[in-house]
Coordinates of C-alpha atoms in Angstrom, one line a residue:
X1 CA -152.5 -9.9 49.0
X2 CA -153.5 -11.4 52.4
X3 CA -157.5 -11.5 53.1
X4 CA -158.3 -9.4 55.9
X5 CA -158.1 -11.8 59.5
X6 CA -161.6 -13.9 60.4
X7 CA -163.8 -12.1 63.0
X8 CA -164.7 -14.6 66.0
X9 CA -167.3 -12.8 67.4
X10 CA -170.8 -13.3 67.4
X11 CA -171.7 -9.5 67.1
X12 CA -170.4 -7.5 65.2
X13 CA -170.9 -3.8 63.3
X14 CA -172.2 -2.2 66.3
X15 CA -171.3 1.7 67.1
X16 CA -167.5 1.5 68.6
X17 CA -167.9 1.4 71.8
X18 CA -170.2 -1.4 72.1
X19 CA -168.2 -3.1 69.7
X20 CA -165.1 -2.9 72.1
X21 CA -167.6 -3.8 74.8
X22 CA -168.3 -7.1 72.6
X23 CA -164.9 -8.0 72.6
X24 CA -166.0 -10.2 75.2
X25 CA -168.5 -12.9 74.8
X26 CA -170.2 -16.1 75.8
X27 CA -171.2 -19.0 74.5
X28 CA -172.0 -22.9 75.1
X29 CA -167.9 -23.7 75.0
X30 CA -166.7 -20.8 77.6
X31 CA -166.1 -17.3 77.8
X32 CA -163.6 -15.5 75.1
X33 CA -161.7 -12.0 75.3
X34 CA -160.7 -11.3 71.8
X35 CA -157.9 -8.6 72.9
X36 CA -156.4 -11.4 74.8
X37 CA -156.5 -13.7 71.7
X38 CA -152.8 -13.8 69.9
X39 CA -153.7 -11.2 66.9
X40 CA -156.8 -10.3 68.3
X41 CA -156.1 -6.7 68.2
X42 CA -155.4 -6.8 64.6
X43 CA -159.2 -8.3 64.2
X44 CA -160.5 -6.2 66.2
X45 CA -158.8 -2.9 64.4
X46 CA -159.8 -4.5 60.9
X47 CA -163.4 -5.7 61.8
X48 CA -164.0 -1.4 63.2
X49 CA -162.4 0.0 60.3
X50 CA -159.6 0.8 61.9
X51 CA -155.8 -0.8 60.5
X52 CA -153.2 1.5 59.4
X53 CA -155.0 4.7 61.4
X54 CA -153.8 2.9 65.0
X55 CA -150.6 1.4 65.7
X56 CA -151.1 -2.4 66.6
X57 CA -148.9 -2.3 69.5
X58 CA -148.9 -3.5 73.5
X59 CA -149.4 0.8 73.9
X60 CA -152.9 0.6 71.8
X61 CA -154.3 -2.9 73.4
X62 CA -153.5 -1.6 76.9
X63 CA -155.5 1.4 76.0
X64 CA -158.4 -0.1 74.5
X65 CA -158.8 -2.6 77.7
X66 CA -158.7 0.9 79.8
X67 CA -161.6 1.9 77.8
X68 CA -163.3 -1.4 77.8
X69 CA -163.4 -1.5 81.5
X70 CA -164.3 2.1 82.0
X71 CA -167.5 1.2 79.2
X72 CA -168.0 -1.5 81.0
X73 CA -168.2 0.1 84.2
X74 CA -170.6 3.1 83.3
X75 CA -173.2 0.6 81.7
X76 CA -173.2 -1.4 84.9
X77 CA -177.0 -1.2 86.2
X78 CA -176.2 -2.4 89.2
X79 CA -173.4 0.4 90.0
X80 CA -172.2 0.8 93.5
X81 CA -170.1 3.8 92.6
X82 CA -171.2 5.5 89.5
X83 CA -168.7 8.1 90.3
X84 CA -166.0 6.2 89.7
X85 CA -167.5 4.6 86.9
X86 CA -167.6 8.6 85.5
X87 CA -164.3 8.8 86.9
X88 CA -162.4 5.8 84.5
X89 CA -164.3 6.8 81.2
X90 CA -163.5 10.5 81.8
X91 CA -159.7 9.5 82.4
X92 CA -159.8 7.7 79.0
X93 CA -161.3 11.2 77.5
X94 CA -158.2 13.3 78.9
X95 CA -156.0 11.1 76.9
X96 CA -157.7 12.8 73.5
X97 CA -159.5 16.2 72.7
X98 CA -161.1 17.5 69.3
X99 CA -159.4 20.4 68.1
X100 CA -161.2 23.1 65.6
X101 CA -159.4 24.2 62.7
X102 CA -160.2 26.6 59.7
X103 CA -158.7 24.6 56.5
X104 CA -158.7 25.7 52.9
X105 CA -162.1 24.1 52.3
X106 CA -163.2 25.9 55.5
X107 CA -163.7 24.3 59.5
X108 CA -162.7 21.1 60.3
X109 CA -162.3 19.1 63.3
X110 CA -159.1 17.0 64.2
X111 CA -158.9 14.4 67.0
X112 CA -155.8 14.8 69.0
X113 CA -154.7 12.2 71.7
X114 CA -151.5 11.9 73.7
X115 CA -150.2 9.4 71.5
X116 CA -151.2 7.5 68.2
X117 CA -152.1 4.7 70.5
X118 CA -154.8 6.2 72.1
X119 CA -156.8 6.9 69.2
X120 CA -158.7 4.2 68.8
X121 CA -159.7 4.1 72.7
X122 CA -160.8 7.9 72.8
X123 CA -162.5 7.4 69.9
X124 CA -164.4 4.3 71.3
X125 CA -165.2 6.7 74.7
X126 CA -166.4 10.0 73.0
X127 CA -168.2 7.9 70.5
X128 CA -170.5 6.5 74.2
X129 CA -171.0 10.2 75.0
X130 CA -172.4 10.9 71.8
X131 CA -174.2 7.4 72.0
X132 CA -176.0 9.0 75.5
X133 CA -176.6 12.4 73.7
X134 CA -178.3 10.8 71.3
X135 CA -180.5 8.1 72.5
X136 CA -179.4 6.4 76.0
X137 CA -182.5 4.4 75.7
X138 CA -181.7 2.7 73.1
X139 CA -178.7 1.0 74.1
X140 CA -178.9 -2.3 75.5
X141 CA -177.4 -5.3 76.8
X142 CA -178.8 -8.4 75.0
X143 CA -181.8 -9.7 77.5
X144 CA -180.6 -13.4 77.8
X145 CA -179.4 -13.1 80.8
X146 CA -176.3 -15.6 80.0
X147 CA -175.1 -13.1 77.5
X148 CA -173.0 -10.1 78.1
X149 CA -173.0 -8.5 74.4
X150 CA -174.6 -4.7 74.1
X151 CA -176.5 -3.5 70.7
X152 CA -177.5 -0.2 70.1
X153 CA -181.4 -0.4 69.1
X154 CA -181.8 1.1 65.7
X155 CA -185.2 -0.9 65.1
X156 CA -188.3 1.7 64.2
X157 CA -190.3 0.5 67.1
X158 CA -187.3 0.3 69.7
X159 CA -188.6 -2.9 70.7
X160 CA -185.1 -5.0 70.1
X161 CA -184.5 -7.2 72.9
X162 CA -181.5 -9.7 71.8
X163 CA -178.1 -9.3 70.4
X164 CA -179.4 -12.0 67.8
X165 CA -182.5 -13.5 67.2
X166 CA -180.4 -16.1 65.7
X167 CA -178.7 -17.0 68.9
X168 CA -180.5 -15.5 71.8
X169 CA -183.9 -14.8 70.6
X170 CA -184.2 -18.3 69.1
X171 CA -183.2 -19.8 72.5
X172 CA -185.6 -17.8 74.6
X173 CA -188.4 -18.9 72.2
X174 CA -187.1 -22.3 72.3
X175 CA -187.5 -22.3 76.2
X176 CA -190.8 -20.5 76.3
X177 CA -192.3 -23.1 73.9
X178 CA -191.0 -25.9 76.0
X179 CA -192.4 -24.7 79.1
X180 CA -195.8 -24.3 77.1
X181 CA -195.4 -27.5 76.2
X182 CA -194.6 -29.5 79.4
X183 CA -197.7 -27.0 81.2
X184 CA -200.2 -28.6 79.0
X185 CA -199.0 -32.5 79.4
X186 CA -200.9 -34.2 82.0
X187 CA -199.2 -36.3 84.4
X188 CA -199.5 -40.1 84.1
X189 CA -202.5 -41.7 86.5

């Protein structure tokens, strides 16, 4: 038995949508797009719980870079057209629906979507509208500015500020403490 494929990213386990989002990164060597990494669809299905339910296929990674764009689009502060950003995500959405159903056990709900390909990607978009029901204030981009990876704040105070304090948070410290420092030497005479 084959251990499930190594996640690159440096975020990962956040709500589905975001975690689509953070299929792109940065760091000190460049800028990565994991769907554009050969089996990076299959890492990205395994790391959100997803193999076996969606068909690994060109049909499923050309949905799921649909979405990503529309995501990305909609969480844009700076939008120039938030129509259109409301436009793309609700695209993705006609591709799927929920349907009700009265089983033996009693009601249940069933996701439909055009094709099997589409489920992951109509799952990652109606997963954001319930993301905005719930709390829209609580999802974030990470506040380095250099980094483009989103968290949804689950922290009691709501305070959460970077995608890692590991990574982020440490480096902002780092530079604040550095400009502390160089305030308080005096120049030479």
């Amino acid at each position: 038995m084959s251990s499930p494929p190594v996640d690159p990213r440096p975020l990962i386990g956040e709500p589905l949508p975001l975690d689509l989002m953070n299929t792109r990164w940065l760091d000190d060597d460049g800028s990565y797009d994991l769907l554009e990494m050969p089996g990076g669809l299959t890492v990205w299905l395994a790391s959100a719980g997803l193999p076996g339910t969606v068909p690994d296929s060109r049909e499923t990674l050309d949905a799921l870079v649909a979405t990503r764009a529309a995501l990305y689009a909609v969480n844009r502060p700076d939008h120039t057209d938030p129509a259109h950003a409301r436009e793309l995500l609700n695209a993705i959405l006609g591709h799927g629906r929920i349907r009700r159903l009265l089983g033996p056990d009693g009601p249940r709900s069933v996701v439909e979507t055009d094709t099997p390909a589409w489920l992951a990607a109509w799952q990652a978009a109606e997963h954001f509208l319930r993301l905005l029901e719930e709390n829209p204030s609580r999802l974030r981009k990470c506040a380095n500015p250099d980094c483009v990876l989103r968290f949804y704040d689950i922290s009691k105070a709501g305070a959460r500020r970077w995608c890692s304090m590991a990574t982020c948070g440490n480096r902002a410290k780092y530079r604040t403490h550095a400009a502390r420092r160089q305030g308080r030497q005096r120049p030479a005479l």
